[in-house]
Coordinates of N, CA, C and O in Angstrom, one line a residue:
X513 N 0.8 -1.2 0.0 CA 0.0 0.0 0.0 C 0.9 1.3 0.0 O 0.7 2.2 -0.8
X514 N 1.5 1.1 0.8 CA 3.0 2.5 0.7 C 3.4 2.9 -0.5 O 3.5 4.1 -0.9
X515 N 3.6 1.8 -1.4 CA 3.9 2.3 -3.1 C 2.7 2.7 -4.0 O 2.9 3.4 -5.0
X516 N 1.8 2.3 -3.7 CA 0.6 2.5 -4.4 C -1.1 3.1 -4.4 O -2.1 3.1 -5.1
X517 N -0.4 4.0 -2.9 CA -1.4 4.4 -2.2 C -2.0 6.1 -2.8 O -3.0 6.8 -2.4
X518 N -1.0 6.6 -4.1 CA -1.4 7.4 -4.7 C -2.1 7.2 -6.1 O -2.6 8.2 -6.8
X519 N -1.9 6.1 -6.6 CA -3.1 5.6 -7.6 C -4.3 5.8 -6.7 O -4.2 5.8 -5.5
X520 N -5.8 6.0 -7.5 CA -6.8 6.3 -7.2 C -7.2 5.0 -6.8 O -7.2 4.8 -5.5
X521 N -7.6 3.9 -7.8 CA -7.7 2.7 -7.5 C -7.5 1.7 -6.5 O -8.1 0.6 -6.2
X522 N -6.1 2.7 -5.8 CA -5.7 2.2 -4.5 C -6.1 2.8 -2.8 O -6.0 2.4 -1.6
X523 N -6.6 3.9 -3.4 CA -7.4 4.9 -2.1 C -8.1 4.1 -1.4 O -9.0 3.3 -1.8
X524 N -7.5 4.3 -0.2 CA -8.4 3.6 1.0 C -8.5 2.1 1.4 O -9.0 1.6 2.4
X525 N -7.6 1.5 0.2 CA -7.5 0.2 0.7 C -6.4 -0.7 2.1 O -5.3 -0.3 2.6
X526 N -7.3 -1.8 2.4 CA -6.7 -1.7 3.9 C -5.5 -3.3 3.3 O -5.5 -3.9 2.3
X527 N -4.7 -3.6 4.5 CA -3.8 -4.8 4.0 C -3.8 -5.5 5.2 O -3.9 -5.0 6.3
X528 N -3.5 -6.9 4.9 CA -3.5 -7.7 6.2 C -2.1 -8.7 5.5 O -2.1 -9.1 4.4
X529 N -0.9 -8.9 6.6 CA 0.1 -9.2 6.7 C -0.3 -10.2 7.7 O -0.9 -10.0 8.8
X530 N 0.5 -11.9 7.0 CA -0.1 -12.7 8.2 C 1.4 -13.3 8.4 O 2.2 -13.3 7.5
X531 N 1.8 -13.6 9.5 CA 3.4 -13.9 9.8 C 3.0 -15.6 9.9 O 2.1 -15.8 10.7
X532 N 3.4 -16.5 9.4 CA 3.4 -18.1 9.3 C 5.0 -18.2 10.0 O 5.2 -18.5 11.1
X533 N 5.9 -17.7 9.0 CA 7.5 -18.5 9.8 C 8.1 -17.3 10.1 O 8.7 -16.7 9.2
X534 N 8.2 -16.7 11.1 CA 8.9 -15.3 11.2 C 10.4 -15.4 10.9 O 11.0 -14.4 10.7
X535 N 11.1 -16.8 10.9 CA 12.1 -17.2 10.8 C 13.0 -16.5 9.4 O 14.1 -16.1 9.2
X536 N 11.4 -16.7 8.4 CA 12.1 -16.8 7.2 C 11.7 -15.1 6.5 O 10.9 -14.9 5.6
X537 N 12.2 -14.3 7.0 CA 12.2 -12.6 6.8 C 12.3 -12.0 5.3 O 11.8 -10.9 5.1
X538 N 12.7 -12.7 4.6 CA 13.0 -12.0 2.7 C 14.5 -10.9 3.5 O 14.4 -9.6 3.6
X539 N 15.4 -11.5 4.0 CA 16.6 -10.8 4.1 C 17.8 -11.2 3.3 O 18.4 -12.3 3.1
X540 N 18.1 -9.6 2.7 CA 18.9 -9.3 1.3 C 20.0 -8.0 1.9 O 20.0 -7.1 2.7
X541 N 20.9 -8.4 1.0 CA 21.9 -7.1 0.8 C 21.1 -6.1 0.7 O 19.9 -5.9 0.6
X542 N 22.0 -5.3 0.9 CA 21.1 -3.9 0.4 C 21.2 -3.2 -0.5 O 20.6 -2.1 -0.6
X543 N 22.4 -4.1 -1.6 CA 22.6 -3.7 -2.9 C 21.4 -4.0 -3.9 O 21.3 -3.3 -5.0
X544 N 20.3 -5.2 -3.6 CA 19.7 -5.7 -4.2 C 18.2 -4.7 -4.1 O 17.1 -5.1 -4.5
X545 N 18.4 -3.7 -3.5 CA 17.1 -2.1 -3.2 C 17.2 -2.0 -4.6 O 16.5 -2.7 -5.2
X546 N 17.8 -1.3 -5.0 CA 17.7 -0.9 -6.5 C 17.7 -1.7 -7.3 O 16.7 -1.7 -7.9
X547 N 18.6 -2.5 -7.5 CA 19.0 -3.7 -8.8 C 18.0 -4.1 -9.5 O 17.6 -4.0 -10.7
X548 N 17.4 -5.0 -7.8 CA 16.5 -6.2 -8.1 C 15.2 -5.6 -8.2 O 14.6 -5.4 -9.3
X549 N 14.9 -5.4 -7.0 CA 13.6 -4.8 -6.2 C 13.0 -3.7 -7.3 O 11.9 -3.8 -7.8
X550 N 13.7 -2.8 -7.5 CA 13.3 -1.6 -8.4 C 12.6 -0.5 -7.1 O 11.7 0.2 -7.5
X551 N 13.2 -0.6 -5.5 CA 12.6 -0.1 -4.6 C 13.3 1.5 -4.6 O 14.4 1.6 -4.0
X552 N 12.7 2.9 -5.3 CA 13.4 4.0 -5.3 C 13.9 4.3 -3.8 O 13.3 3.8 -2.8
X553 N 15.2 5.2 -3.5 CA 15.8 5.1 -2.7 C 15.0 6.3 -1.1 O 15.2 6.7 0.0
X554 N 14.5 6.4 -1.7 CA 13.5 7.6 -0.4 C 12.7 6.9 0.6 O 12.1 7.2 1.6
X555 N 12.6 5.2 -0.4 CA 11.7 4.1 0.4 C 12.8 3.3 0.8 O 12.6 2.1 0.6
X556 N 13.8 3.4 1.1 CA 14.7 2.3 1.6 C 14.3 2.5 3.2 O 14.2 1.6 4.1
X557 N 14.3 3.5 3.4 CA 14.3 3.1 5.3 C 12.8 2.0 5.9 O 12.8 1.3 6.9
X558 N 11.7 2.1 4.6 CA 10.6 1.0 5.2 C 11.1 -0.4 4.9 O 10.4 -1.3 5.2
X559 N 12.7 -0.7 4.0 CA 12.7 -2.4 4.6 C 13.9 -2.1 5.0 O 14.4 -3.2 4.8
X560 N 14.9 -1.2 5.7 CA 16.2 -1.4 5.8 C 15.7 -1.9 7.3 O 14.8 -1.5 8.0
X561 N 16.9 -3.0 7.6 CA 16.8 -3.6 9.2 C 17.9 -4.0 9.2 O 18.2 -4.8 8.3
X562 N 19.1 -3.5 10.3 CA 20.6 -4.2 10.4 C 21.3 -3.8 9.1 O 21.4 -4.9 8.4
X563 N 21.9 -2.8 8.3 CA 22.0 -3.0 7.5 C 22.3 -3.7 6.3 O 23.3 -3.7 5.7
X564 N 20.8 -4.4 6.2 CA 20.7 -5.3 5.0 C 19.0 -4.5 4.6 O 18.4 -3.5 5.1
X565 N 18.6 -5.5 3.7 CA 17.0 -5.5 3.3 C 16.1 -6.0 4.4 O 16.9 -6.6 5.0
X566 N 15.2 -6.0 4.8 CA 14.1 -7.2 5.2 C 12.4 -6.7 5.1 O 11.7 -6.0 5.7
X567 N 12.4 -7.5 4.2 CA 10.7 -7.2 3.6 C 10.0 -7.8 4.4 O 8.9 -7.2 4.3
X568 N 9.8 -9.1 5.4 CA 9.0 -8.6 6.4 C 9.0 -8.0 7.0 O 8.0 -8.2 7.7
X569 N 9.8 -6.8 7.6 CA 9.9 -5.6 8.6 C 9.1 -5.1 7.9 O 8.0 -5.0 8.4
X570 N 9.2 -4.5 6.5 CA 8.7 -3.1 5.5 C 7.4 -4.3 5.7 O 6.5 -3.7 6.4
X571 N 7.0 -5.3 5.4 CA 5.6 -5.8 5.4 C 4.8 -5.1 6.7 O 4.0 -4.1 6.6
X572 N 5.2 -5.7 7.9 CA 5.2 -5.3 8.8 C 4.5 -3.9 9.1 O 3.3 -3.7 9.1
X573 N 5.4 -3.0 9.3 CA 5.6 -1.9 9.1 C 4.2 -0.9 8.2 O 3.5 0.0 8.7
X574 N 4.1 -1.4 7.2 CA 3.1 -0.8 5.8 C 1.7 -1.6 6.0 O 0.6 -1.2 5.5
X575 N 1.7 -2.4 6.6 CA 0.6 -3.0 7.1 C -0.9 -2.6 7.7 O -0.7 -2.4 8.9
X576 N -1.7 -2.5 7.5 CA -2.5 -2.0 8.3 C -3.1 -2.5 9.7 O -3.5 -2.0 10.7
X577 N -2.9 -4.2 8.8 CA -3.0 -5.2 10.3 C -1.8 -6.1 10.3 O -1.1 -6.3 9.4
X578 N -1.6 -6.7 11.5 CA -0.2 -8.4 10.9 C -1.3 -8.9 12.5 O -1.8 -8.5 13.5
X579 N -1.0 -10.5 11.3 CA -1.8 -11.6 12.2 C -1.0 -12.7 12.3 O 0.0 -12.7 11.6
X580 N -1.2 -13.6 13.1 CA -0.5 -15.1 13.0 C -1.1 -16.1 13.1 O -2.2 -16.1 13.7
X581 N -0.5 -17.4 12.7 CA -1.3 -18.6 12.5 C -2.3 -19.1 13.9 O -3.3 -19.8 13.7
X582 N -1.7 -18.6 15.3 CA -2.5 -18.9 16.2 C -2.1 -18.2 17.2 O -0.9 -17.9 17.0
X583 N -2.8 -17.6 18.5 CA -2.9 -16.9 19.3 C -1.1 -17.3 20.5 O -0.3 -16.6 21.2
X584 N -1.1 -18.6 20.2 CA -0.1 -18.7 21.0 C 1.8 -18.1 19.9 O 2.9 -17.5 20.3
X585 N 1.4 -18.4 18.8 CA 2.4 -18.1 17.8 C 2.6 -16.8 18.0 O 3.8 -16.3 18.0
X586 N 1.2 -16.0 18.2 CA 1.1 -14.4 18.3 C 2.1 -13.9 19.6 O 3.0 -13.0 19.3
X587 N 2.1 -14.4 21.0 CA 2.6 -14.3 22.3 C 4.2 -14.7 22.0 O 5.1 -14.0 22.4
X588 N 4.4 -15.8 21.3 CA 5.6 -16.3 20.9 C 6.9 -15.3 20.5 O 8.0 -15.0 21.1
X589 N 6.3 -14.9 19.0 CA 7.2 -14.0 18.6 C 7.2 -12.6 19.4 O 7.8 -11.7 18.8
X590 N 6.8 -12.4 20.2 CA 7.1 -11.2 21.2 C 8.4 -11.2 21.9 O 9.1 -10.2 22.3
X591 N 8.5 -12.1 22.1 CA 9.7 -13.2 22.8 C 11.2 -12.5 22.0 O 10.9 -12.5 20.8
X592 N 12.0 -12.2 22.1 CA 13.6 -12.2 21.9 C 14.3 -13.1 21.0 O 14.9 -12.8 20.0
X593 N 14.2 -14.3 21.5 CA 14.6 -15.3 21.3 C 13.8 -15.9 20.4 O 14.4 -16.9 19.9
X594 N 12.5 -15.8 19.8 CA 11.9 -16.5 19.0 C 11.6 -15.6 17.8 O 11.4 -16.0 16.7
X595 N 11.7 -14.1 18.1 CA 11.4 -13.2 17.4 C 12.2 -13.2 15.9 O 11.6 -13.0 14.8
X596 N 13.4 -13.6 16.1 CA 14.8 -13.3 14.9 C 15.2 -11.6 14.4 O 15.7 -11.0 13.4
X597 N 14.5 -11.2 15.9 CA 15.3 -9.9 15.7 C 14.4 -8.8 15.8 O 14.8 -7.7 16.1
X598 N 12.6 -9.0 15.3 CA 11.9 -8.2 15.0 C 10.7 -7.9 16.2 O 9.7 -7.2 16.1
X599 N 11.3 -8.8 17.4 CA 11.0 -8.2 18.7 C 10.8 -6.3 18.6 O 9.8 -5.7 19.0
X600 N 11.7 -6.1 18.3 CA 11.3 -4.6 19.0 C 10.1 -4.1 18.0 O 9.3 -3.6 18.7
X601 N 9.9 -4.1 16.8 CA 9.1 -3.5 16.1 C 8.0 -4.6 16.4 O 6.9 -3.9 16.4
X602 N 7.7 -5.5 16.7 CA 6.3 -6.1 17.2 C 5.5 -5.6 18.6 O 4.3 -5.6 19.0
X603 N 6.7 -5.4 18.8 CA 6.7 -4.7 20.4 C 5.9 -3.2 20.3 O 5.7 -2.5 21.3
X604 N 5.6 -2.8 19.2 CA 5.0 -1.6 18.7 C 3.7 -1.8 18.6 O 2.8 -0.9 18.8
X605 N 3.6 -2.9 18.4 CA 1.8 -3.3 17.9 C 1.4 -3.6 18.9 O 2.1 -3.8 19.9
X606 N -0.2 -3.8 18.8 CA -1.0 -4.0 20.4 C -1.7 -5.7 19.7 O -2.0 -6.0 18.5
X607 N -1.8 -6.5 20.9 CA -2.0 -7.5 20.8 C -3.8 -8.1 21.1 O -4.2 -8.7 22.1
X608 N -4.6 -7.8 20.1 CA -6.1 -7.9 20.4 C -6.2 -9.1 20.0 O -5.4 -9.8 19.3
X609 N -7.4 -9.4 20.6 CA -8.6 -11.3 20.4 C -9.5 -11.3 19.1 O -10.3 -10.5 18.8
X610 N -9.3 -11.7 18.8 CA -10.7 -11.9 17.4 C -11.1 -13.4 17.6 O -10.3 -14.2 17.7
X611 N -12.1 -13.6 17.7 CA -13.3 -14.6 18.2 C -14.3 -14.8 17.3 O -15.0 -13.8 17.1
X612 N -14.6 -15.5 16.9 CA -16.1 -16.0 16.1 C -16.4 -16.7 15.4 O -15.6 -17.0 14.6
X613 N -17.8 -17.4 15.3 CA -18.4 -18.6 15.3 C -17.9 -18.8 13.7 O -17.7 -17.9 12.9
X614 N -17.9 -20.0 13.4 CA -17.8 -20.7 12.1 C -18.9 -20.3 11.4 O -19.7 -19.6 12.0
X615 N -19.1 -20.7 10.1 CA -20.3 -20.7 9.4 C -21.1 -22.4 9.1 O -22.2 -22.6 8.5
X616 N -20.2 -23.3 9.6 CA -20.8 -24.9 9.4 C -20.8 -25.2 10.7 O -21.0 -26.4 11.0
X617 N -20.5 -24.1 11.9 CA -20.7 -24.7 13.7 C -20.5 -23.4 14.4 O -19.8 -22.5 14.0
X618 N -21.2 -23.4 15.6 CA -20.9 -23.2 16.7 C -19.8 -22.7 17.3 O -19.6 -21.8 18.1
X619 N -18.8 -23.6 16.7 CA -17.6 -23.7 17.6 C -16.5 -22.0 16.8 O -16.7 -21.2 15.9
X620 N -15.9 -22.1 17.5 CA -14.9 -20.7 17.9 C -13.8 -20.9 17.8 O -13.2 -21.7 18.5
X621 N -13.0 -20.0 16.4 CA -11.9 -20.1 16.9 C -11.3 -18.4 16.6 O -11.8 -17.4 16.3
X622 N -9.9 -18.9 17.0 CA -9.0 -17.2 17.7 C -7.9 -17.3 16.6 O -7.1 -18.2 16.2
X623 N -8.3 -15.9 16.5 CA -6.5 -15.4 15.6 C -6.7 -14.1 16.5 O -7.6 -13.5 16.9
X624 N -5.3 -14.0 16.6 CA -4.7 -12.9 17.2 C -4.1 -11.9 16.4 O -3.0 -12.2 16.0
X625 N -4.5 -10.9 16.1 CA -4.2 -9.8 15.6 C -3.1 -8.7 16.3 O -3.3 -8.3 17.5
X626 N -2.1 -8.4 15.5 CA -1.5 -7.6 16.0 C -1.8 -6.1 15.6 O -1.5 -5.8 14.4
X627 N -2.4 -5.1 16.5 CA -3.1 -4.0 15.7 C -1.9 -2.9 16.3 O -1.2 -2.9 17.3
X628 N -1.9 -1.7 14.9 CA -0.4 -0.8 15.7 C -1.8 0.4 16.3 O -2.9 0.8 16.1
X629 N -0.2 0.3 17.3 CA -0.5 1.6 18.2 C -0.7 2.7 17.7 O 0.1 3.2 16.9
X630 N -1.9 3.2 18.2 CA -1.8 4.7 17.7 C -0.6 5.7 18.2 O -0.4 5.8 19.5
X631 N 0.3 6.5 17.4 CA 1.2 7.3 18.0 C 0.5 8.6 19.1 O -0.7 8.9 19.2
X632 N 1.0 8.8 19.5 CA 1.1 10.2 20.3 C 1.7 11.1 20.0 O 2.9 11.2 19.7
X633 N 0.5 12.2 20.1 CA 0.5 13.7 19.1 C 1.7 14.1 20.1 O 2.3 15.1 20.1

């Protein structure tokens, strides 16, 4: 949405970023910003992380929402040690319940949503 948010067609649209392996980040040189990517250089600070690339950070980050496979996965990567580094910037987002019934049962299940914080004026 960050690249494309001044096309018309793109106004207003929302994005959901779901983290499955946080392990596996899309981490690159940072020669590969321009080369490969075609990413202009005024947008390098939304994937630069350690200086290299990492396009789940800029995912992250440009996101409107980031979810995970399950509520315990969600608590998990908050963690240091399980995070692979992107502890601090998760640490940014607020951690809400989403709940609700199936459409073939009753039964309930949970994703956890990581919603960002609103800044302070």
């Amino acid at each position: 949405s960050a690249f494309y948010s001044h096309y018309e067609w793109y106004k207003g649209i929302k994005t959901l970023f779901t983290i499955h392996n946080i392990q596996y980040q899309g981490r690159y040189g940072i020669e590969l910003m321009d080369e490969i990517l075609g990413l202009p250089e005024h947008n390098l600070n939304i994937v630069k992380f350690d200086k290299d690339i990492n396009l789940m950070k800029g995912a992250i980050e440009t996101s409107n929402r980031v979810n995970t496979v399950s509520p315990t996965y969600a608590e998990e990567i908050l963690d240091p040690w399980f995070s692979y580094g992107l502890d601090s910037i998760l640490k940014e987002l607020s951690l809400i319940h989403i709940s609700e019934p199936t459409r073939q049962a009753e039964i309930s299940y949970a994703v956890f949503c990581l919603k960002k914080k609103k800044k302070k004026k």
